[in-house]
XYZ file of C-alpha atoms in Angstrom:
750
model
C 22.082 2.455 26.036
C 23.348 5.147 24.169
C 20.542 7.976 23.332
C 19.069 7.326 20.054
C 19.768 3.700 20.008
C 23.114 4.114 18.094
C 22.044 7.355 16.754
C 24.985 9.827 16.199
C 24.832 10.163 20.359
C 26.286 13.526 20.276
C 24.147 14.795 17.161
C 23.219 18.716 18.352
C 19.807 18.021 16.954
C 18.971 14.851 18.423
C 20.307 16.620 21.647
C 17.746 19.193 21.098
C 15.256 17.246 20.695
C 15.797 14.810 23.654
C 15.684 18.453 25.716
C 12.261 19.017 24.788
C 10.697 22.093 22.870
C 7.375 23.812 23.012
C 5.960 23.847 19.452
C 2.243 24.899 18.422
C 0.112 22.190 16.866
C -1.951 23.452 14.578
C -5.282 21.754 13.014
C -7.092 24.774 11.417
C -7.345 28.609 11.274
C -8.747 28.863 14.427
C -7.351 25.440 16.219
C -3.729 26.169 17.171
C -2.458 25.001 20.577
C 0.953 24.800 22.315
C 2.303 21.122 23.146
C 5.150 20.157 25.127
C 7.365 18.091 22.741
C 10.384 15.961 23.055
C 12.391 13.118 21.996
C 12.568 10.036 24.588
C 15.833 8.181 25.423
C 15.317 5.298 23.088
C 15.794 7.687 20.187
C 12.728 6.300 18.748
C 9.646 7.755 20.287
C 8.130 11.279 20.010
C 6.622 12.402 23.040
C 4.028 15.557 23.423
C 1.211 16.733 25.901
C -0.404 20.081 26.337
C 1.275 21.862 29.753
C -1.817 22.053 31.288
C -3.422 18.709 30.847
C -2.597 16.461 33.927
C -1.267 12.899 32.836
C -2.629 12.979 29.387
C 0.069 12.881 26.884
C 0.437 10.873 23.155
C 3.492 9.415 21.493
C 4.161 8.056 18.116
C 7.115 6.623 16.705
C 9.943 7.733 14.002
C 9.110 4.445 12.258
C 5.171 5.836 11.642
C 7.115 8.975 9.869
C 7.486 8.621 6.022
C 8.770 12.398 5.838
C 9.322 15.663 7.091
C 8.064 18.619 4.834
C 9.809 22.161 5.726
C 7.975 25.199 5.457
C 4.489 26.046 4.271
C 3.792 22.385 2.483
C 0.212 21.752 3.609
C -3.243 23.252 3.360
C -3.620 24.213 6.845
C 0.064 26.136 7.067
C -0.468 27.558 3.466
C -3.785 29.172 4.951
C -1.909 30.751 7.750
C 0.967 31.862 5.576
C 0.590 35.270 6.920
C 0.225 34.548 10.608
C 3.278 32.046 10.867
C 6.692 32.334 8.487
C 7.832 29.428 6.659
C 10.892 28.958 8.099
C 9.208 28.147 11.562
C 6.631 25.949 9.879
C 7.193 21.965 9.280
C 4.656 19.179 8.665
C 5.372 15.397 9.854
C 3.993 12.970 7.253
C 2.786 9.492 8.583
C 2.491 6.376 6.426
C -0.619 4.951 5.163
C -3.695 7.377 5.541
C -3.179 8.738 8.676
C -3.258 12.563 8.981
C -0.338 14.946 9.024
C 0.825 17.009 11.785
C 1.411 20.789 11.390
C 3.749 22.149 14.001
C 5.131 25.816 14.275
C 8.475 26.302 16.385
C 9.414 29.082 18.180
C 12.521 30.255 16.254
C 13.706 29.154 13.032
C 16.892 27.637 14.524
C 14.566 25.204 16.745
C 12.403 24.558 13.342
C 15.684 23.285 11.703
C 16.729 21.234 14.743
C 13.527 19.175 14.548
C 13.758 18.858 10.836
C 17.277 18.038 10.397
C 16.821 15.711 13.795
C 13.640 13.715 12.533
C 14.916 13.519 9.124
C 18.527 11.591 10.776
C 16.244 9.560 12.563
C 13.979 8.252 9.592
C 16.986 7.605 7.662
C 18.235 5.265 10.475
C 15.055 3.391 10.893
C 14.972 2.997 7.028
C 18.350 1.503 7.186
C 18.267 -0.649 9.845
C 18.877 -4.503 9.077
C 16.435 -7.105 10.385
C 18.454 -7.965 13.444
C 18.947 -4.024 14.279
C 14.970 -3.792 13.542
C 14.304 -6.687 15.927
C 16.547 -5.011 18.635
C 14.947 -1.539 18.513
C 11.393 -3.325 18.601
C 12.506 -5.253 22.094
C 13.994 -1.861 23.326
C 10.677 -0.303 22.684
C 8.797 -2.769 24.567
C 11.166 -2.407 27.549
C 10.730 1.527 27.468
C 6.830 0.657 27.305
C 6.944 -1.723 30.230
C 9.434 0.004 32.501
C 6.839 2.201 34.024
C 8.900 3.898 36.869
C 11.706 4.624 34.077
C 14.428 3.119 36.367
C 15.893 1.195 33.491
C 15.359 -1.814 35.297
C 12.316 -4.644 34.781
C 11.067 -6.475 37.715
C 9.145 -9.698 37.660
C 6.065 -7.830 37.994
C 6.787 -5.676 35.220
C 7.414 -8.751 32.984
C 4.569 -9.853 33.620
C 2.306 -7.333 32.571
C 4.784 -6.699 29.486
C 3.847 -10.102 28.485
C 0.318 -9.610 28.551
C 0.804 -6.206 26.401
C 2.804 -8.503 23.845
C 0.091 -10.874 23.277
C 1.744 -13.656 25.421
C -0.154 -15.981 27.493
C 2.134 -17.864 29.633
C 2.063 -19.902 33.095
C 3.514 -17.684 35.961
C 5.974 -20.533 36.710
C 7.359 -21.169 33.227
C 7.534 -17.098 32.679
C 9.662 -16.928 36.192
C 11.802 -19.847 35.204
C 12.662 -17.844 32.129
C 13.169 -14.715 33.934
C 15.603 -16.551 36.455
C 17.640 -17.655 33.679
C 18.099 -14.154 31.994
C 18.480 -12.627 35.602
C 22.450 -13.267 35.596
C 23.225 -10.909 38.372
C 20.380 -12.465 40.358
C 19.186 -8.955 41.244
C 15.421 -9.511 41.174
C 15.040 -7.459 38.158
C 16.385 -7.396 34.210
C 18.452 -4.468 32.942
C 18.043 -3.970 28.937
C 20.647 -6.291 27.719
C 19.305 -8.928 30.208
C 16.211 -8.138 28.517
C 17.120 -8.617 25.153
C 18.430 -12.197 26.364
C 14.944 -12.975 28.033
C 13.380 -12.211 24.925
C 15.569 -14.263 22.595
C 15.144 -17.168 25.068
C 11.374 -16.305 24.719
C 11.169 -16.359 21.110
C 13.063 -19.257 20.122
C 11.511 -20.830 17.471
C 11.072 -24.881 17.580
C 9.482 -25.072 14.512
C 12.443 -23.548 12.417
C 14.672 -25.447 14.723
C 13.146 -28.833 13.405
C 13.694 -27.481 9.828
C 17.361 -26.911 10.365
C 18.028 -30.435 11.900
C 16.385 -31.944 9.005
C 19.394 -30.721 7.015
C 22.104 -30.239 9.666
C 24.664 -33.262 9.787
C 25.805 -32.253 13.373
C 22.753 -30.424 14.794
C 24.938 -27.249 15.087
C 25.671 -25.913 12.152
C 24.370 -26.370 8.061
C 27.733 -26.683 5.797
C 27.894 -25.067 2.686
C 26.531 -28.775 0.868
C 23.932 -28.846 3.290
C 22.320 -25.265 2.785
C 22.724 -25.878 -0.701
C 20.484 -29.009 -0.659
C 17.798 -26.914 1.480
C 17.508 -24.196 -1.110
C 17.421 -26.950 -3.890
C 14.863 -29.482 -2.293
C 12.857 -27.144 -0.115
C 13.317 -23.586 -1.544
C 13.082 -24.942 -5.171
C 15.837 -23.005 -6.683
C 17.650 -25.372 -8.896
C 21.086 -24.398 -10.615
C 21.566 -20.989 -8.694
C 21.282 -22.979 -5.243
C 25.145 -22.923 -4.890
C 25.796 -19.440 -5.472
C 22.640 -18.147 -3.621
C 23.932 -20.281 -0.432
C 27.288 -18.284 -0.495
C 25.603 -15.360 -0.760
C 23.031 -15.897 2.133
C 26.116 -17.235 4.674
C 27.990 -13.737 3.775
C 24.631 -11.668 4.360
C 22.872 -13.347 7.168
C 25.428 -15.309 9.327
C 26.248 -13.234 12.513
C 29.306 -15.586 13.478
C 32.453 -14.668 11.901
C 34.034 -18.047 12.579
C 31.205 -20.027 10.684
C 31.268 -17.328 7.563
C 35.030 -18.272 7.248
C 33.914 -22.311 7.313
C 31.313 -21.015 4.824
C 28.654 -22.745 7.250
C 25.525 -21.255 8.882
C 24.182 -21.406 12.460
C 20.752 -21.449 13.979
C 20.654 -18.014 14.228
C 21.839 -17.360 10.871
C 19.179 -19.551 9.138
C 16.605 -18.120 11.407
C 17.615 -14.692 9.926
C 17.762 -15.532 6.509
C 13.739 -17.085 6.810
C 12.735 -13.670 8.059
C 14.634 -11.660 5.910
C 13.458 -10.500 2.517
C 15.169 -13.480 0.530
C 12.912 -15.487 2.827
C 9.730 -13.794 2.218
C 6.997 -15.554 0.193
C 7.385 -12.575 -2.649
C 9.747 -13.410 -5.026
C 12.493 -10.593 -4.810
C 13.048 -10.238 -8.307
C 9.464 -9.337 -8.990
C 9.543 -6.288 -6.562
C 11.991 -4.541 -9.111
C 10.799 -3.147 -11.829
C 11.071 -6.108 -14.197
C 8.647 -6.083 -16.993
C 8.715 -5.413 -20.481
C 7.441 -1.499 -20.617
C 7.395 -0.682 -24.616
C 4.078 -2.177 -25.229
C 0.864 0.071 -25.903
C -0.479 1.652 -22.973
C -4.019 -0.827 -23.626
C -1.434 -3.898 -22.431
C -1.043 -2.657 -18.782
C -3.250 -2.893 -15.861
C -2.894 1.105 -14.495
C -3.256 1.925 -10.673
C -6.165 4.144 -10.331
C -8.173 6.252 -8.052
C -11.840 6.997 -8.044
C -12.783 10.774 -6.440
C -9.243 11.409 -5.727
C -10.184 14.402 -4.070
C -11.384 13.285 -1.164
C -10.158 11.792 2.186
C -13.532 10.307 3.332
C -17.115 9.631 2.055
C -18.557 11.552 -0.715
C -21.407 13.436 0.781
C -19.996 15.619 3.615
C -15.942 14.268 3.087
C -13.417 16.670 3.330
C -11.885 17.266 -0.270
C -8.039 17.951 0.328
C -4.760 18.079 -1.661
C -3.509 15.626 0.548
C -5.930 13.010 -0.789
C -3.946 13.425 -4.218
C -0.625 13.129 -2.546
C -1.610 10.223 -0.694
C -2.996 8.529 -3.952
C 0.162 9.249 -5.919
C 2.397 8.210 -2.901
C 1.121 4.385 -3.058
C 1.752 4.273 -6.978
C -1.573 5.696 -8.446
C -1.424 6.455 -12.197
C -4.438 7.805 -12.801
C -6.286 10.344 -10.745
C -9.731 11.953 -11.163
C -10.615 15.663 -10.872
C -14.081 16.915 -10.762
C -14.340 20.357 -11.538
C -17.378 23.066 -11.217
C -17.127 26.756 -12.078
C -15.964 28.698 -9.073
C -16.472 32.415 -7.832
C -14.056 34.377 -9.219
C -13.536 32.912 -12.632
C -11.356 30.140 -10.630
C -12.791 26.472 -11.227
C -13.202 24.627 -7.824
C -13.205 20.525 -7.290
C -15.357 18.917 -5.363
C -18.088 16.041 -5.308
C -21.000 18.251 -6.861
C -24.597 18.771 -5.537
C -23.259 17.291 -1.989
C -21.836 18.843 1.140
C -18.039 18.333 0.519
C -15.579 20.957 1.023
C -14.146 22.515 -2.078
C -10.385 23.061 -3.635
C -9.019 25.305 -6.118
C -8.706 23.398 -9.468
C -5.214 25.533 -9.743
C -3.741 24.262 -6.717
C -4.704 20.248 -7.829
C -2.745 20.993 -11.031
C 0.349 22.235 -8.824
C 0.334 19.378 -6.318
C 0.206 16.968 -9.446
C 3.206 18.721 -10.731
C 4.973 18.558 -7.460
C 3.810 14.966 -6.712
C 3.038 12.899 -9.811
C 6.718 11.256 -10.333
C 7.992 10.998 -6.738
C 7.366 6.995 -6.698
C 7.076 6.410 -10.445
C 8.139 8.275 -13.542
C 5.437 6.271 -15.834
C 3.068 8.336 -17.175
C -0.303 9.995 -15.066
C -3.674 10.356 -16.469
C -5.826 13.098 -15.404
C -9.262 11.976 -15.609
C -11.268 15.193 -15.870
C -15.294 15.031 -14.711
C -15.801 18.217 -16.069
C -18.994 20.666 -15.360
C -17.512 23.795 -15.917
C -18.729 26.346 -18.671
C -16.746 27.306 -21.577
C -15.064 30.250 -19.610
C -13.623 28.383 -17.018
C -12.785 25.647 -19.322
C -10.657 28.043 -21.034
C -8.961 28.964 -17.365
C -8.451 25.108 -16.774
C -6.563 24.824 -19.976
C -4.499 27.730 -19.269
C -3.522 26.855 -15.682
C -2.831 23.008 -17.178
C -0.285 24.684 -19.749
C 1.344 27.127 -17.206
C 1.557 24.955 -14.153
C 2.466 21.577 -15.908
C 4.480 23.440 -18.781
C 6.291 20.488 -20.756
C 5.122 17.878 -18.310
C 2.047 17.857 -19.943
C 1.542 15.989 -23.238
C -0.346 18.400 -26.022
C 0.404 16.637 -29.283
C 0.989 12.964 -30.604
C 4.614 11.900 -29.931
C 5.698 11.533 -33.310
C 3.369 14.158 -34.991
C 1.691 10.784 -36.676
C -1.920 9.825 -36.205
C -1.461 6.606 -34.018
C -2.588 3.222 -34.962
C -2.118 1.870 -31.441
C -1.614 3.675 -28.056
C 2.189 4.307 -27.304
C 3.856 2.917 -24.548
C 4.368 3.828 -20.860
C 8.384 3.721 -21.629
C 7.822 6.519 -24.437
C 5.297 8.451 -22.302
C 7.916 8.611 -19.220
C 7.274 11.847 -17.068
C 4.488 13.012 -18.863
C 0.776 13.936 -17.958
C -1.785 12.898 -19.989
C -5.317 14.687 -20.084
C -8.452 12.551 -20.367
C -11.556 14.332 -21.430
C -13.658 15.487 -24.274
C -12.449 16.148 -27.569
C -13.859 18.515 -30.314
C -13.258 15.782 -33.295
C -10.394 13.685 -33.419
C -6.726 13.704 -33.787
C -7.279 13.596 -37.432
C -9.632 16.538 -37.951
C -9.331 19.343 -35.114
C -11.594 21.507 -36.733
C -15.319 20.159 -36.360
C -17.058 22.724 -33.404
C -19.670 20.068 -32.585
C -19.925 17.648 -29.830
C -22.075 15.157 -31.037
C -20.955 11.944 -29.020
C -18.669 12.998 -26.654
C -19.988 12.915 -22.899
C -18.415 13.121 -19.142
C -17.770 9.911 -17.715
C -20.228 9.481 -14.997
C -22.864 11.566 -17.107
C -23.116 8.055 -18.684
C -24.373 6.576 -15.433
C -27.184 9.290 -15.708
C -28.451 8.231 -18.709
C -30.636 5.571 -16.793
C -27.960 3.071 -15.543
C -29.087 1.702 -12.036
C -25.725 2.654 -10.515
C -26.529 6.470 -10.482
C -28.195 8.449 -7.651
C -29.278 11.447 -8.042
C -26.100 13.456 -7.246
C -25.493 13.075 -10.842
C -27.172 16.218 -13.382
C -29.861 14.363 -15.009
C -29.304 14.555 -18.901
C -32.831 16.514 -19.380
C -31.814 19.479 -17.586
C -28.161 19.652 -18.662
C -27.245 23.429 -19.461
C -26.766 23.625 -22.563
C -23.951 25.647 -22.605
C -22.107 23.095 -20.189
C -22.095 20.571 -23.014
C -19.929 22.919 -25.080
C -16.065 22.301 -24.909
C -13.705 24.827 -25.010
C -11.166 24.649 -27.762
C -8.105 25.404 -25.616
C -9.305 22.424 -23.488
C -10.091 20.191 -25.983
C -6.786 20.561 -27.970
C -5.097 19.408 -24.531
C -6.652 15.802 -25.375
C -4.395 13.495 -27.067
C -4.457 9.982 -26.449
C -7.568 9.618 -24.281
C -10.344 11.176 -25.630
C -13.944 10.144 -23.619
C -16.485 8.751 -25.901
C -20.064 7.201 -25.244
C -19.717 3.269 -25.700
C -22.044 2.187 -28.750
C -21.357 -1.639 -28.225
C -18.329 -3.941 -29.252
C -19.619 -3.992 -32.858
C -18.972 -0.114 -33.326
C -15.976 -0.359 -31.800
C -14.237 -2.781 -33.757
C -15.318 -0.854 -37.086
C -15.325 2.653 -35.873
C -13.264 3.075 -32.968
C -9.941 5.098 -32.962
C -7.080 3.351 -30.270
C -7.140 7.033 -28.688
C -10.809 6.906 -27.767
C -11.969 5.130 -24.333
C -14.923 4.765 -22.436
C -16.059 4.550 -18.870
C -18.144 1.620 -17.226
C -19.969 1.948 -14.191
C -19.584 -1.459 -11.942
C -23.376 -2.920 -12.897
C -22.510 -2.152 -16.468
C -19.290 -4.074 -16.459
C -20.867 -7.083 -14.951
C -23.455 -7.094 -17.652
C -21.188 -7.002 -20.315
C -18.597 -9.706 -18.771
C -21.851 -11.640 -18.305
C -23.300 -11.103 -21.917
C -20.145 -10.641 -24.072
C -16.794 -11.884 -22.123
C -14.168 -12.500 -24.702
C -15.423 -9.557 -26.813
C -14.789 -7.148 -23.843
C -11.501 -8.983 -23.600
C -10.619 -8.229 -27.148
C -11.974 -4.326 -27.008
C -9.317 -4.217 -24.133
C -6.221 -4.960 -26.093
C -6.755 -2.353 -28.171
C -8.432 0.654 -26.089
C -8.686 1.839 -22.615
C -11.460 1.178 -20.313
C -12.014 2.908 -17.227
C -14.320 1.601 -14.796
C -15.630 3.082 -11.669
C -17.911 2.311 -8.466
C -21.453 2.910 -8.229
C -22.678 6.223 -7.294
C -24.618 4.695 -4.821
C -21.652 4.081 -2.884
C -22.042 7.284 -0.928
C -19.655 5.680 1.890
C -16.826 5.430 -0.751
C -16.708 1.776 -0.277
C -15.423 -0.494 -3.137
C -16.207 -2.884 -5.412
C -14.025 -5.853 -5.817
C -11.503 -4.970 -8.949
C -10.754 -8.446 -9.911
C -14.014 -8.938 -11.635
C -12.693 -5.836 -14.144
C -8.964 -7.015 -14.264
C -10.317 -10.779 -15.390
C -11.732 -8.740 -18.444
C -8.631 -6.932 -19.110
C -9.809 -3.596 -17.930
C -7.100 -1.301 -17.455
C -8.315 1.666 -15.789
C -10.167 0.077 -12.313
C -10.913 3.278 -10.501
C -11.115 2.636 -6.674
C -11.733 4.815 -3.675
C -8.141 4.928 -2.578
C -9.064 6.959 0.866
C -11.137 3.646 1.859
C -9.049 0.828 3.704
C -10.355 -2.558 3.299
C -9.933 -6.008 1.133
C -10.546 -4.217 -2.509
C -7.624 -1.828 -1.664
C -5.555 -4.831 -0.363
C -5.868 -6.431 -3.797
C -4.928 -3.444 -5.627
C -1.825 -3.072 -3.201
C -1.138 -6.717 -4.132
C -1.328 -6.683 -7.567
C 0.680 -3.448 -7.854
C 3.121 -4.426 -5.586
C 5.146 -6.056 -7.953
C 6.880 -4.116 -10.800
C 8.776 -1.868 -8.956
C 5.312 -0.383 -7.477
C 5.513 1.847 -10.606
C 1.694 1.643 -11.039
C 1.607 -0.448 -14.295
C 1.641 -3.943 -14.763
C 1.709 -6.164 -17.843
C -1.614 -8.000 -18.304
C -1.181 -11.928 -19.166
C -0.830 -12.550 -22.777
C -4.143 -13.941 -23.598
C -5.243 -10.458 -22.425
C -3.149 -8.649 -24.803
C -3.719 -10.786 -27.890
C -6.380 -9.155 -30.290
C -7.431 -12.484 -31.424
C -7.874 -13.672 -27.905
C -10.911 -16.248 -27.286
C -10.296 -15.899 -23.595
C -13.484 -15.798 -21.419
C -13.326 -15.522 -17.637
C -16.012 -17.860 -17.390
C -14.496 -20.711 -19.386
C -10.479 -20.572 -18.684
C -10.330 -24.100 -19.347
C -10.731 -23.412 -23.230
C -7.592 -20.932 -23.168
C -4.702 -22.012 -25.500
C -2.130 -22.980 -23.240
C -4.682 -23.750 -20.313
C -2.236 -25.181 -17.657
C -3.981 -25.395 -14.165
C -1.870 -25.382 -11.033
C -2.347 -26.620 -7.436
C -1.526 -24.613 -4.776
C -0.457 -26.323 -1.250
C -0.172 -23.872 1.884
C 1.380 -25.466 5.095
C 0.452 -22.851 7.754
C 2.950 -23.806 10.515
C 2.991 -20.730 13.135
C 2.704 -17.048 13.678
C 5.179 -14.560 15.183
C 4.213 -11.406 17.770
C 0.928 -11.028 16.128
C -0.248 -7.451 16.847
C -3.180 -7.171 19.820
C -6.668 -5.650 18.692
C -6.845 -3.193 21.442
C -3.604 -2.236 23.655
C -5.391 -1.645 26.692
C -7.411 -4.772 26.671
C -6.261 -7.639 28.843
C -7.129 -10.307 26.586
C -4.982 -12.226 24.443
C -6.088 -13.017 20.713
C -7.212 -16.431 19.477
C -5.468 -16.280 16.237
C -6.594 -18.393 12.687
C -5.461 -18.110 9.752
C -7.722 -17.812 6.357
C -6.050 -17.942 2.807
C -8.366 -16.314 0.204
C -7.763 -16.836 -3.896
C -9.141 -14.392 -6.401
C -9.318 -14.800 -9.562
C -11.558 -15.868 -12.762
C -14.770 -17.130 -11.057
C -13.787 -20.900 -10.783
C -10.823 -19.497 -8.738
C -12.483 -17.473 -6.265
C -11.628 -19.732 -2.767
C -10.797 -19.554 0.551
C -10.306 -21.940 3.466
C -9.129 -21.280 7.093
C -7.206 -22.896 9.899
C -8.551 -23.720 13.505
C -8.100 -21.073 15.851
C -5.463 -21.293 18.774
C -6.593 -20.173 21.812
C -4.864 -17.477 24.138
C -1.728 -16.947 22.004
C -0.900 -14.246 19.703
C 2.849 -14.420 20.381
C 3.893 -17.960 18.705
C 0.579 -19.937 17.651
C 1.479 -22.844 15.880
C -1.121 -24.369 13.822
C 0.623 -27.050 11.412
C -2.377 -27.095 9.127
C -2.355 -27.563 5.087
C -4.874 -25.746 3.156
C -5.117 -26.927 -0.929
C -6.483 -25.011 -3.820
C -6.753 -25.521 -7.460
C -6.133 -22.235 -9.702
C -7.171 -22.218 -13.266
C -5.849 -19.051 -14.190
C -2.984 -18.492 -12.179
C -1.729 -15.392 -14.334
C -4.606 -13.572 -12.974
C -5.024 -15.002 -9.377
C -4.233 -12.902 -6.153
C -3.717 -14.690 -2.963
C -4.467 -13.167 0.383
C -3.629 -13.967 3.662
C -5.811 -12.686 6.513
C -4.848 -13.196 10.423
C -8.197 -12.937 12.722
C -8.718 -12.943 16.228
C -11.775 -15.804 16.807
C -14.805 -14.193 18.247
C -17.668 -16.971 18.785
C -20.076 -14.241 19.672
C -19.765 -11.722 16.987
C -17.480 -10.888 14.055
C -13.685 -11.909 14.327
C -11.163 -8.745 14.827
C -8.866 -8.268 11.651
C -5.152 -8.483 13.164
C -3.134 -8.305 9.487
C -3.120 -9.333 6.307
C -0.788 -9.807 2.977
C -1.702 -9.976 -0.703
C 0.237 -10.812 -3.670
C -0.041 -12.373 -7.293
C 0.099 -16.008 -7.526
C 2.860 -15.734 -10.275
C 5.087 -13.769 -7.385
C 4.901 -16.852 -5.029
C 8.080 -18.424 -3.810
C 7.862 -21.834 -2.965
C 9.327 -23.529 0.001
C 9.711 -22.483 3.676
C 8.758 -18.691 3.737
C 7.429 -15.936 6.001
C 4.908 -13.496 5.335
C 5.250 -10.138 6.635
C 1.687 -8.909 7.699
C 0.072 -5.484 7.152
C -2.288 -3.560 8.862
C -5.730 -2.702 7.834
C -4.347 0.531 6.375
C -1.552 -1.422 4.553
C 1.285 -0.308 6.526
C 3.872 -3.060 7.547
C 3.462 -4.011 11.326
C 7.030 -5.778 12.318
C 7.802 -8.249 13.394
C 4.429 -9.795 12.886
C 4.633 -12.222 10.362
C 3.421 -15.910 9.510
C 5.728 -18.894 8.657
C 4.694 -21.135 5.818
C 5.782 -23.955 3.690
C 4.111 -23.604 0.032
C 4.351 -26.101 -2.967
C 3.126 -25.391 -6.151
C 2.297 -28.296 -8.679
C 0.655 -29.123 -11.739
C -2.852 -30.117 -11.518
C -3.017 -33.742 -13.330
């Protein structure tokens, strides 16, 4: 096999990486140690160890990496800028929530070779097609199992590998497959023979059966037969004939079949495992919604305590936390500001042991990362605890660092009757904070009614712990606002909420309030449709209870049901709630804005989540999911000998009537290719608001089941028919080739 698995084999940078280098791994100002790093023969695994440690070593795959940053581009390396020159430094950034790896090379040439080499390998990994990716995956397993590194695998090594891969197979059957693949009868498999062995092992009977149902001769699907499959099973209607030709061109590996406009079983399986055969409508992954409506008509991906990487009592405040949230498509970040020494405001969770970062560094990070994944506007929610002097310092930093990115005046110089659209605000950063007076008269110096968001919680709200400043002891100076900072607030003026009646008669569209989770639930119960109407015109921000000191999250669905736009979540905490957020915002190009359903945008809407059947145009649907099989599910613990006993649970989140879950039985000892063939049925009253979550767990009768993988998507983005669901880790990152194979039908509920 060529080095780098078909990566430019003679590439000098990749060659140097394979030869290995001594790099300094840096974790803090006091922890900086030399490690030997090298790229393994497979061209995708990076291996490193301490020169003194015995056998201990660590590895990671190039596919785990998202990017390489050059020079002093992390907090740790910036703090050591005087000790290590920029041309020796680089940072490896991983997908998901895994921490960065900061490295220092011994010479600028060596640093450049690693930076360029890794970038080439990342690019190669990202541009692989499904088949290449699968081959690479199989080759990776071969490398892991070939213990003595002789490029061959004995039957004993194959048995160990099958355990690692979650396959429980009787020895006789395994030996039979091994012998079939061992064409040279040498008693061992080389890499190409092993790929053949893997193909026999993963032959999919359930896909073959579907193929047989439509193939006249059992060998090929003609163009007409494929069209028929797309029309009947995949419910594609008129576009079936054009689509059938495209699929053959894209997925059929045999040139002969392509010339005959036909598809083999292998091509059919590749199509079903591809993006086209995925459960998520491909056209909904793209930016496809109308982005010219007022901001209040969109759900906006929003983060709470954005500066934290962990919990809110002792966690690390970090610029990386802002980068990670923005990378996930977040469009509303929170900045908690306090007076710092040397006249420089700092950001941290007040009255706790969380570490502090400089306000100006947070703003520089926003400038550099705000528009990397989406160019729609970013709202900076300012939780301001600073005195007037440092507020003026903040205002100067905002203007100087952000320049034209910062919106400082209404778009057309007019007082708005409704909020501008994401389209009009592209590339702009908006400040959400207290403001002296309104846009109409920026003259009145008093601040009668303006309030910092989470100080509202301190006004006797059960959600508030004593980390908030009680109003009684509020420093008088702190409730004053610096004119310079106030002038930067345009469309997001923070005000106290005085009830829906008051809002209807007095509120301006640019005024917005924040609600704790308990307040939202109370309003939802007492005045559901009034809250929905309020949210058609004004922005609402909701945030988790202050009692959640572990940075746990509430279920955002309850807030979205009301049309609340800025539903702030602790992005640093993985789990169900972030799965729902990732699921909702996976559509529309992951741009961080999703257009609300029409009944949440209509100012006269009578919609109430409690009574969805009273809505105009009420059309409930029936969702039927046949869970057919699973493929190569991940192991809970790579080191354990045990094999998974998987089950699949489908969960529906939406209006209260739609909340439901159901699960299959569990399959004993098969995480590799379990077959369930069980059907789960759901009635969905408000499909426009529903999210569907598929969870795979390892059944355990003695304790809680272990999580294996999940995928969440909006009901409106589901493709009917035979589909694969590509599972994600707890952290929301892909775990190829783990998937579920399902057959989905959606029909009107009569």
